[in-house]
Amino acid sequence: MGAQLRVYKRRIRSVTATKKITKAMEMISAARIVKAQRAVAASTPYADELTRAVTAVATRSNAKHPLTTENPNATRAAILLVTADRGLAGGYSTNAIKAALSLSERLRAEGKDVVTYIVGRKGVSYYTFRNLAVGNSWTGFSDKPTYGDAKMVAADLIEAFTAETGGVDELHLISTEFVSMLTQNAVEARLLPLKLDDVQLSDQTPAKTEIFPLYDFEPSAEGVLDALLPRYVESRIYNALLQSAASEHAARRRAMKSATDNAGELIKSLTRLANSARQAEITQEISEIVGGANALADASRGSE
């Protein structure tokens, strides 16, 4: 019985140590969410206004640009998948990966070859383990992305899109939208070529309801698009990285809170079992003492 009690005590110490770790991770994620939300709030207006500017130039001029020209015979598409570098975030990375795989199936059903670009070690590990082709990958900044990171990713994707041979005809984005502390949704969007009629802004204001004035472009509409469209892609990727980072912290906080609560319940259960084992051990010892005393008494009466 003593061995069983030691097992319970050892498990209680182990679960208590795990509970301390998960509680600390929960508090860290809770603190980082605030910073991530501020970064999202700061970047969203810029991305929306830049999208409006690109839409205005593209719709109010006759300029043709590779990033806005639809290819009727599209045969190759690229997907940028944003996942986490670290685990312990519930289904955050899994949901994004599932969305990317679903999109890949739909694109292949349309007769298009799909090449996947990945941000985050979790996505890279998933695709590598299953021997799935990856165009390029970036790691090390999923929980705290910078504009430089987004610019680096965008440069590679734009180069693939504008390549004359071996390039892609479409660019899709799979990321996680931060809705609230409890809700984060994996979303998909087509970045390139830019669909002028379907541009979605973060404030959900339809671009077609705006009244556009007459524009005079200098040096030319093509030159303006050359300058704005890469910035548009960068800003959209940056905003997606920030949204995904906030979602990652929120998912990790929720997962760690659940783990902490489960550890607390397990400790209570193990404590009850340990108390029962200790009571049984004490009862057995008392029984052995009483039995020994009775045996001595019987022996004494027999000797008399």
mmCIF file of N, CA, C and O in Angstrom, residues 35 127 131 165 184 186 188 284 298:
data_model
loop_
_atom_site.group_PDB
_atom_site.id
_atom_site.type_symbol
_atom_site.label_atom_id
_atom_site.label_comp_id
_atom_site.label_asym_id
_atom_site.label_seq_id
_atom_site.Cartn_x
_atom_site.Cartn_y
_atom_site.Cartn_z
ATOM 1 N N LYS A 35 -0.432 43.223 -27.541
ATOM 2 C CA LYS A 35 0.483 43.843 -28.497
ATOM 3 C C LYS A 35 0.114 43.456 -29.928
ATOM 4 O O LYS A 35 0.165 44.295 -30.837
ATOM 5 N N TYR A 127 4.077 19.368 -44.468
ATOM 6 C CA TYR A 127 4.296 19.098 -45.889
ATOM 7 C C TYR A 127 5.542 18.249 -46.117
ATOM 8 O O TYR A 127 5.565 17.384 -46.990
ATOM 9 N N ASN A 131 5.881 14.467 -47.833
ATOM 10 C CA ASN A 131 6.552 14.584 -49.138
ATOM 11 C C ASN A 131 5.736 15.411 -50.129
ATOM 12 O O ASN A 131 5.670 15.108 -51.325
ATOM 13 N N THR A 165 8.532 32.494 -67.609
ATOM 14 C CA THR A 165 8.492 31.035 -67.732
ATOM 15 C C THR A 165 8.582 30.407 -66.343
ATOM 16 O O THR A 165 9.355 30.870 -65.492
ATOM 17 N N GLN A 184 -11.219 32.383 -33.891
ATOM 18 C CA GLN A 184 -10.225 32.654 -34.929
ATOM 19 C C GLN A 184 -10.540 31.721 -36.097
ATOM 20 O O GLN A 184 -10.628 30.513 -35.907
ATOM 21 N N ALA A 186 -9.876 30.301 -40.042
ATOM 22 C CA ALA A 186 -8.989 30.157 -41.199
ATOM 23 C C ALA A 186 -9.721 30.698 -42.429
ATOM 24 O O ALA A 186 -10.842 30.277 -42.727
ATOM 25 N N GLU A 188 -9.453 32.320 -46.652
ATOM 26 C CA GLU A 188 -8.693 32.311 -47.896
ATOM 27 C C GLU A 188 -9.060 33.537 -48.712
ATOM 28 O O GLU A 188 -10.174 34.050 -48.640
ATOM 29 N N GLN A 284 -5.059 -0.559 7.810
ATOM 30 C CA GLN A 284 -4.368 -1.855 7.828
ATOM 31 C C GLN A 284 -3.381 -1.916 8.983
ATOM 32 O O GLN A 284 -3.264 -2.956 9.664
ATOM 33 N N ASP A 298 -3.914 -13.517 24.090
ATOM 34 C CA ASP A 298 -4.258 -14.926 24.070
ATOM 35 C C ASP A 298 -3.091 -15.787 24.527
ATOM 36 O O ASP A 298 -3.266 -16.799 25.251
#
